[in-house]
PDB file of C-alpha atoms in Angstrom:
ATOM      1  CA  GLN A   1     215.120 187.897  35.960  1.00 56.00           C
ATOM      2  CA  LYS A   2     213.253 186.706  39.079  1.00 63.00           C
ATOM      3  CA  GLU A   3     212.179 189.591  41.307  1.00 89.00           C
ATOM      4  CA  VAL A   4     213.497 188.176  44.517  1.00 93.00           C
ATOM      5  CA  GLU A   5     216.212 185.519  44.529  1.00 94.00           C
ATOM      6  CA  GLN A   6     217.646 183.414  47.323  1.00 94.00           C
ATOM      7  CA  ASN A   7     219.984 180.487  47.432  1.00 86.00           C
ATOM      8  CA  SER A   8     217.748 177.463  47.835  1.00 78.00           C
ATOM      9  CA  GLY A   9     220.219 175.596  50.014  1.00 83.00           C
ATOM     10  CA  PRO A  10     220.193 173.582  51.931  1.00 91.00           C
ATOM     11  CA  LEU A  11     222.652 175.519  54.072  1.00 96.00           C
ATOM     12  CA  SER A  12     224.180 173.506  56.814  1.00 97.00           C
ATOM     13  CA  VAL A  13     226.008 175.063  59.755  1.00 97.00           C
ATOM     14  CA  PRO A  14     227.293 173.593  63.025  1.00 98.00           C
ATOM     15  CA  GLU A  15     225.526 174.502  66.241  1.00 98.00           C
ATOM     16  CA  GLY A  16     226.927 177.788  67.616  1.00 98.00           C
ATOM     17  CA  ALA A  17     228.170 179.007  64.273  1.00 98.00           C
ATOM     18  CA  ILE A  18     226.866 182.032  62.401  1.00 98.00           C
ATOM     19  CA  ALA A  19     224.445 181.322  59.567  1.00 97.00           C
ATOM     20  CA  SER A  20     224.333 183.836  56.765  1.00 97.00           C
ATOM     21  CA  LEU A  21     221.302 183.966  54.495  1.00 97.00           C
ATOM     22  CA  ASN A  22     221.321 186.142  51.367  1.00 96.00           C
ATOM     23  CA  CYS A  23     218.587 187.735  49.199  1.00 97.00           C
ATOM     24  CA  THR A  24     218.783 189.890  46.064  1.00 96.00           C
ATOM     25  CA  TYR A  25     216.019 191.807  44.476  1.00 95.00           C
ATOM     26  CA  SER A  26     215.450 193.450  41.079  1.00 93.00           C
ATOM     27  CA  ASP A  27     213.379 196.556  41.810  1.00 91.00           C
ATOM     28  CA  ARG A  28     215.574 199.525  42.730  1.00 90.00           C
ATOM     29  CA  GLY A  29     212.532 201.302  44.096  1.00 89.00           C
ATOM     30  CA  SER A  30     211.836 198.654  46.777  1.00 91.00           C
ATOM     31  CA  GLN A  31     211.420 200.262  50.215  1.00 91.00           C
ATOM     32  CA  SER A  32     210.440 197.566  52.639  1.00 93.00           C
ATOM     33  CA  PHE A  33     212.199 194.204  53.372  1.00 96.00           C
ATOM     34  CA  PHE A  34     211.117 191.333  55.509  1.00 97.00           C
ATOM     35  CA  TRP A  35     212.595 188.041  56.789  1.00 98.00           C
ATOM     36  CA  TYR A  36     210.264 185.214  57.724  1.00 98.00           C
ATOM     37  CA  ARG A  37     211.005 181.848  59.198  1.00 98.00           C
ATOM     38  CA  GLN A  38     208.903 178.794  58.171  1.00 97.00           C
ATOM     39  CA  TYR A  39     209.108 175.437  59.869  1.00 97.00           C
ATOM     40  CA  SER A  40     208.158 172.416  57.849  1.00 94.00           C
ATOM     41  CA  GLY A  41     204.427 172.177  57.637  1.00 92.00           C
ATOM     42  CA  LYS A  42     203.827 175.456  59.316  1.00 96.00           C
ATOM     43  CA  SER A  43     203.036 179.010  58.234  1.00 97.00           C
ATOM     44  CA  PRO A  44     205.705 181.777  57.932  1.00 97.00           C
ATOM     45  CA  GLU A  45     206.382 183.835  60.980  1.00 97.00           C
ATOM     46  CA  LEU A  46     207.985 187.281  60.902  1.00 97.00           C
ATOM     47  CA  ILE A  47     211.563 187.561  62.216  1.00 97.00           C
ATOM     48  CA  MET A  48     212.125 191.233  61.387  1.00 96.00           C
ATOM     49  CA  SER A  49     211.602 194.042  58.938  1.00 96.00           C
ATOM     50  CA  ILE A  50     214.187 196.476  57.720  1.00 96.00           C
ATOM     51  CA  TYR A  51     213.675 199.726  55.793  1.00 95.00           C
ATOM     52  CA  SER A  52     216.993 201.681  55.834  1.00 95.00           C
ATOM     53  CA  ASN A  53     220.472 200.841  54.683  1.00 96.00           C
ATOM     54  CA  GLY A  54     222.674 199.335  57.339  1.00 96.00           C
ATOM     55  CA  ASP A  55     222.256 196.761  60.083  1.00 97.00           C
ATOM     56  CA  LYS A  56     219.248 196.055  62.338  1.00 97.00           C
ATOM     57  CA  GLU A  57     219.713 193.708  65.289  1.00 97.00           C
ATOM     58  CA  ASP A  58     217.160 191.775  67.269  1.00 96.00           C
ATOM     59  CA  GLY A  59     218.571 189.241  69.672  1.00 97.00           C
ATOM     60  CA  ARG A  60     220.570 186.688  67.727  1.00 98.00           C
ATOM     61  CA  PHE A  61     219.277 188.008  64.410  1.00 98.00           C
ATOM     62  CA  THR A  62     220.826 190.790  62.350  1.00 98.00           C
ATOM     63  CA  ALA A  63     219.374 192.021  59.093  1.00 98.00           C
ATOM     64  CA  GLN A  64     221.596 193.847  56.738  1.00 98.00           C
ATOM     65  CA  LEU A  65     220.375 196.062  53.867  1.00 97.00           C
ATOM     66  CA  ASN A  66     222.300 197.528  50.894  1.00 97.00           C
ATOM     67  CA  LYS A  67     219.906 199.257  48.597  1.00 95.00           C
ATOM     68  CA  ALA A  68     222.686 200.293  46.148  1.00 95.00           C
ATOM     69  CA  SER A  69     223.659 196.606  45.679  1.00 95.00           C
ATOM     70  CA  GLN A  70     220.030 195.503  45.928  1.00 96.00           C
ATOM     71  CA  TYR A  71     220.936 193.033  48.583  1.00 95.00           C
ATOM     72  CA  VAL A  72     219.488 192.096  51.990  1.00 97.00           C
ATOM     73  CA  SER A  73     220.869 189.430  54.322  1.00 97.00           C
ATOM     74  CA  LEU A  74     220.082 187.791  57.559  1.00 98.00           C
ATOM     75  CA  LEU A  75     222.725 186.669  60.027  1.00 98.00           C
ATOM     76  CA  ILE A  76     221.862 184.268  62.772  1.00 98.00           C
ATOM     77  CA  ARG A  77     224.474 184.165  65.556  1.00 98.00           C
ATOM     78  CA  ASP A  78     225.016 181.201  67.840  1.00 98.00           C
ATOM     79  CA  SER A  79     222.850 179.074  65.607  1.00 98.00           C
ATOM     80  CA  GLN A  80     220.638 176.490  67.386  1.00 98.00           C
ATOM     81  CA  PRO A  81     219.100 173.287  66.062  1.00 97.00           C
ATOM     82  CA  SER A  82     215.717 175.019  66.647  1.00 97.00           C
ATOM     83  CA  ASP A  83     216.823 177.513  63.936  1.00 98.00           C
ATOM     84  CA  SER A  84     216.506 174.783  61.338  1.00 97.00           C
ATOM     85  CA  ALA A  85     213.846 175.928  58.980  1.00 97.00           C
ATOM     86  CA  THR A  86     213.240 177.678  55.644  1.00 96.00           C
ATOM     87  CA  TYR A  87     213.849 181.418  55.640  1.00 97.00           C
ATOM     88  CA  LEU A  88     211.856 183.521  53.295  1.00 97.00           C
ATOM     89  CA  CYS A  89     212.954 186.972  52.112  1.00 97.00           C
ATOM     90  CA  ALA A  90     210.150 189.327  51.088  1.00 96.00           C
ATOM     91  CA  VAL A  91     210.413 192.702  49.321  1.00 95.00           C
ATOM     92  CA  THR A  92     207.847 195.321  48.393  1.00 92.00           C
ATOM     93  CA  THR A  93     207.748 196.378  44.814  1.00 87.00           C
ATOM     94  CA  LYS A  94     205.798 199.137  43.160  1.00 78.00           C
ATOM     95  CA  THR A  95     203.107 197.877  40.790  1.00 73.00           C
ATOM     96  CA  SER A  96     199.589 199.315  40.955  1.00 67.00           C
ATOM     97  CA  TYR A  97     200.142 198.951  44.758  1.00 74.00           C
ATOM     98  CA  ASP A  98     202.895 198.167  47.174  1.00 79.00           C
ATOM     99  CA  LYS A  99     203.111 194.501  46.326  1.00 86.00           C
ATOM    100  CA  VAL A 100     205.144 192.156  48.571  1.00 91.00           C
ATOM    101  CA  ILE A 101     207.090 189.560  46.606  1.00 92.00           C
ATOM    102  CA  PHE A 102     208.384 186.508  48.416  1.00 94.00           C
ATOM    103  CA  GLY A 103     211.554 184.739  47.507  1.00 93.00           C
ATOM    104  CA  PRO A 104     211.666 180.955  47.225  1.00 93.00           C
ATOM    105  CA  GLY A 105     213.313 180.549  50.577  1.00 95.00           C
ATOM    106  CA  THR A 106     216.566 179.121  51.809  1.00 96.00           C
ATOM    107  CA  SER A 107     216.572 175.890  53.838  1.00 95.00           C
ATOM    108  CA  LEU A 108     218.805 176.070  56.886  1.00 97.00           C
ATOM    109  CA  SER A 109     219.933 173.033  58.818  1.00 97.00           C
ATOM    110  CA  VAL A 110     221.825 173.496  62.141  1.00 97.00           C
ATOM    111  CA  ILE A 111     223.819 170.444  62.984  1.00 97.00           C
ATOM    112  CA  PRO A 112     224.133 169.618  66.727  1.00 95.00           C
TER     113      PRO A 112
ATOM    114  CA  ASP B   1     194.678 187.177  71.803  1.00 59.00           C
ATOM    115  CA  GLY B   2     194.998 188.965  68.486  1.00 67.00           C
ATOM    116  CA  GLY B   3     195.685 186.924  65.473  1.00 94.00           C
ATOM    117  CA  ILE B   4     194.551 185.161  62.324  1.00 97.00           C
ATOM    118  CA  THR B   5     192.673 181.941  62.294  1.00 97.00           C
ATOM    119  CA  GLN B   6     192.081 179.640  59.370  1.00 97.00           C
ATOM    120  CA  SER B   7     189.837 176.628  59.138  1.00 95.00           C
ATOM    121  CA  PRO B   8     189.826 173.852  58.535  1.00 95.00           C
ATOM    122  CA  LYS B   9     193.410 172.827  59.051  1.00 95.00           C
ATOM    123  CA  TYR B  10     193.033 169.887  56.664  1.00 95.00           C
ATOM    124  CA  LEU B  11     190.496 169.608  53.854  1.00 94.00           C
ATOM    125  CA  PHE B  12     189.867 166.844  51.419  1.00 93.00           C
ATOM    126  CA  ARG B  13     187.925 167.490  48.249  1.00 89.00           C
ATOM    127  CA  LYS B  14     186.630 165.298  45.457  1.00 90.00           C
ATOM    128  CA  GLU B  15     187.319 166.429  41.896  1.00 88.00           C
ATOM    129  CA  GLY B  16     184.515 168.648  40.713  1.00 87.00           C
ATOM    130  CA  GLN B  17     183.607 170.093  44.071  1.00 91.00           C
ATOM    131  CA  ASN B  18     183.833 173.637  45.247  1.00 93.00           C
ATOM    132  CA  VAL B  19     185.282 174.173  48.733  1.00 94.00           C
ATOM    133  CA  THR B  20     185.542 177.334  50.851  1.00 96.00           C
ATOM    134  CA  LEU B  21     188.501 178.072  53.151  1.00 97.00           C
ATOM    135  CA  SER B  22     187.857 180.350  56.103  1.00 97.00           C
ATOM    136  CA  CYS B  23     190.103 183.213  57.259  1.00 98.00           C
ATOM    137  CA  GLU B  24     189.344 185.491  60.148  1.00 98.00           C
ATOM    138  CA  GLN B  25     191.486 188.193  61.787  1.00 97.00           C
ATOM    139  CA  ASN B  26     191.007 190.307  64.888  1.00 96.00           C
ATOM    140  CA  LEU B  27     193.975 192.510  64.338  1.00 96.00           C
ATOM    141  CA  ASN B  28     191.888 195.351  62.866  1.00 96.00           C
ATOM    142  CA  HIS B  29     193.890 195.155  59.672  1.00 96.00           C
ATOM    143  CA  ASP B  30     192.548 196.625  56.465  1.00 96.00           C
ATOM    144  CA  ALA B  31     194.465 194.392  54.045  1.00 96.00           C
ATOM    145  CA  MET B  32     194.141 190.586  53.694  1.00 97.00           C
ATOM    146  CA  TYR B  33     195.757 188.156  51.301  1.00 97.00           C
ATOM    147  CA  TRP B  34     195.528 184.595  50.108  1.00 98.00           C
ATOM    148  CA  TYR B  35     198.618 182.680  49.047  1.00 97.00           C
ATOM    149  CA  ARG B  36     199.262 179.218  47.708  1.00 97.00           C
ATOM    150  CA  GLN B  37     202.334 177.255  48.535  1.00 96.00           C
ATOM    151  CA  ASP B  38     203.300 174.080  46.727  1.00 93.00           C
ATOM    152  CA  PRO B  39     205.959 171.681  48.147  1.00 86.00           C
ATOM    153  CA  GLY B  40     209.412 173.207  47.966  1.00 79.00           C
ATOM    154  CA  GLN B  41     208.061 176.359  46.359  1.00 83.00           C
ATOM    155  CA  GLY B  42     207.630 179.984  47.449  1.00 87.00           C
ATOM    156  CA  LEU B  43     204.362 181.823  48.122  1.00 94.00           C
ATOM    157  CA  ARG B  44     202.141 182.759  45.128  1.00 94.00           C
ATOM    158  CA  LEU B  45     199.508 185.428  45.563  1.00 95.00           C
ATOM    159  CA  ILE B  46     195.967 184.425  44.664  1.00 97.00           C
ATOM    160  CA  TYR B  47     193.945 187.402  45.661  1.00 97.00           C
ATOM    161  CA  TYR B  48     194.277 190.386  47.970  1.00 95.00           C
ATOM    162  CA  SER B  49     191.932 192.893  49.534  1.00 96.00           C
ATOM    163  CA  GLN B  50     192.864 196.431  50.547  1.00 94.00           C
ATOM    164  CA  ILE B  51     189.603 197.221  52.175  1.00 94.00           C
ATOM    165  CA  VAL B  52     186.173 195.920  52.829  1.00 94.00           C
ATOM    166  CA  ASN B  53     184.056 195.252  49.658  1.00 94.00           C
ATOM    167  CA  ASP B  54     187.114 195.507  47.493  1.00 95.00           C
ATOM    168  CA  PHE B  55     189.473 192.721  46.242  1.00 95.00           C
ATOM    169  CA  GLN B  56     191.912 192.273  43.373  1.00 94.00           C
ATOM    170  CA  LYS B  57     193.350 189.322  41.589  1.00 95.00           C
ATOM    171  CA  GLY B  58     196.828 188.265  42.312  1.00 94.00           C
ATOM    172  CA  ASP B  59     199.212 186.210  40.159  1.00 92.00           C
ATOM    173  CA  ILE B  60     197.229 182.968  40.099  1.00 95.00           C
ATOM    174  CA  ALA B  61     193.535 183.922  40.515  1.00 96.00           C
ATOM    175  CA  GLU B  62     192.175 181.516  37.941  1.00 96.00           C
ATOM    176  CA  GLY B  63     189.934 178.878  39.553  1.00 96.00           C
ATOM    177  CA  TYR B  64     189.512 180.830  42.727  1.00 97.00           C
ATOM    178  CA  SER B  65     187.081 183.389  44.138  1.00 97.00           C
ATOM    179  CA  VAL B  66     186.912 185.567  47.249  1.00 98.00           C
ATOM    180  CA  SER B  67     184.631 187.959  49.053  1.00 97.00           C
ATOM    181  CA  ARG B  68     185.298 190.668  51.634  1.00 97.00           C
ATOM    182  CA  GLU B  69     182.001 191.557  53.173  1.00 97.00           C
ATOM    183  CA  LYS B  70     183.458 192.135  56.687  1.00 97.00           C
ATOM    184  CA  LYS B  71     186.779 193.649  57.698  1.00 97.00           C
ATOM    185  CA  GLU B  72     187.586 190.550  59.770  1.00 97.00           C
ATOM    186  CA  SER B  73     186.783 187.882  57.184  1.00 98.00           C
ATOM    187  CA  PHE B  74     188.208 187.004  53.750  1.00 98.00           C
ATOM    188  CA  PRO B  75     187.066 183.529  52.672  1.00 98.00           C
ATOM    189  CA  LEU B  76     188.537 181.817  49.636  1.00 98.00           C
ATOM    190  CA  THR B  77     186.551 179.434  47.417  1.00 97.00           C
ATOM    191  CA  VAL B  78     188.530 176.887  45.369  1.00 96.00           C
ATOM    192  CA  THR B  79     186.243 176.068  42.421  1.00 94.00           C
ATOM    193  CA  SER B  80     186.166 173.043  40.211  1.00 89.00           C
ATOM    194  CA  ALA B  81     187.807 175.201  37.536  1.00 88.00           C
ATOM    195  CA  GLN B  82     191.062 175.030  39.520  1.00 88.00           C
ATOM    196  CA  LYS B  83     192.806 172.107  37.804  1.00 87.00           C
ATOM    197  CA  ASN B  84     195.459 171.438  40.450  1.00 90.00           C
ATOM    198  CA  PRO B  85     194.204 172.613  43.741  1.00 92.00           C
ATOM    199  CA  THR B  86     196.160 170.385  46.056  1.00 94.00           C
ATOM    200  CA  ALA B  87     198.410 172.747  48.020  1.00 96.00           C
ATOM    201  CA  PHE B  88     198.975 174.561  51.338  1.00 97.00           C
ATOM    202  CA  TYR B  89     196.832 177.723  51.442  1.00 98.00           C
ATOM    203  CA  LEU B  90     197.927 180.625  53.577  1.00 98.00           C
ATOM    204  CA  CYS B  91     195.933 183.718  54.591  1.00 98.00           C
ATOM    205  CA  ALA B  92     197.679 186.815  55.792  1.00 98.00           C
ATOM    206  CA  SER B  93     196.807 190.350  56.853  1.00 97.00           C
ATOM    207  CA  SER B  94     198.554 193.662  57.259  1.00 95.00           C
ATOM    208  CA  ALA B  95     197.480 197.018  58.556  1.00 94.00           C
ATOM    209  CA  ALA B  96     197.687 198.335  54.938  1.00 91.00           C
ATOM    210  CA  VAL B  97     198.781 196.966  51.588  1.00 89.00           C
ATOM    211  CA  GLY B  98     202.614 196.765  51.522  1.00 87.00           C
ATOM    212  CA  GLY B  99     202.896 196.569  55.260  1.00 91.00           C
ATOM    213  CA  THR B 100     204.175 193.802  57.398  1.00 94.00           C
ATOM    214  CA  GLN B 101     202.124 190.690  56.813  1.00 96.00           C
ATOM    215  CA  TYR B 102     201.086 188.254  59.486  1.00 97.00           C
ATOM    216  CA  PHE B 103     200.047 184.780  58.572  1.00 98.00           C
ATOM    217  CA  GLY B 104     197.419 182.367  59.759  1.00 97.00           C
ATOM    218  CA  PRO B 105     198.240 178.690  60.429  1.00 97.00           C
ATOM    219  CA  GLY B 106     197.207 177.575  56.913  1.00 97.00           C
ATOM    220  CA  THR B 107     194.848 175.062  55.422  1.00 97.00           C
ATOM    221  CA  ARG B 108     196.199 172.029  53.632  1.00 96.00           C
ATOM    222  CA  LEU B 109     193.853 171.005  50.778  1.00 95.00           C
ATOM    223  CA  THR B 110     194.057 167.639  49.111  1.00 94.00           C
ATOM    224  CA  VAL B 111     192.093 166.647  46.106  1.00 90.00           C
ATOM    225  CA  LEU B 112     191.079 162.948  46.092  1.00 85.00           C
TER     226      LEU B 112
END
């Protein structure tokens, strides 16, 4: 079982719609969760981090965490063409240290 | 401005040559990382360093070497032993291992 899984996509949504990106992880002890956005040919940039169950909102972005279900999601409201990118989910897992594991990413395309 | 710089942006190498990729940060972060990203793939950890003069192998360290002589710098050498080095290389740092990682702009290495 892969440690962090995401739907590879591509996920296509019309402009103005809500985009929902999902991520599941295997380590029940994971404590920290991150969402990154990566434009083609560029490096990942942090969107937000979440540590507690529930929702965390930042502008048009909402991260949702459910540790019991080992599930973290990212909602993008009022999607814009500029949101078209690959979204990476990252989760810490306990090895000999707090290792951050990145998922393979979900490609999002927002259609004008 | 605080941030992470990587140089060069593009690097071309002949087979059998060693090359060194530069990574510098002025965020006063203790932890630094090197990742490799192949087209359409997620991030794979090459090496990480929790503190000056200490570094550990990641998941794909074979054919790579690093040093951490200064807090600000974490150069990566791609040796001739790395059989398939063509990839996008990303350096990141965090205040401590397991914390939020911030990425440099990346170096794209091509073996001719």
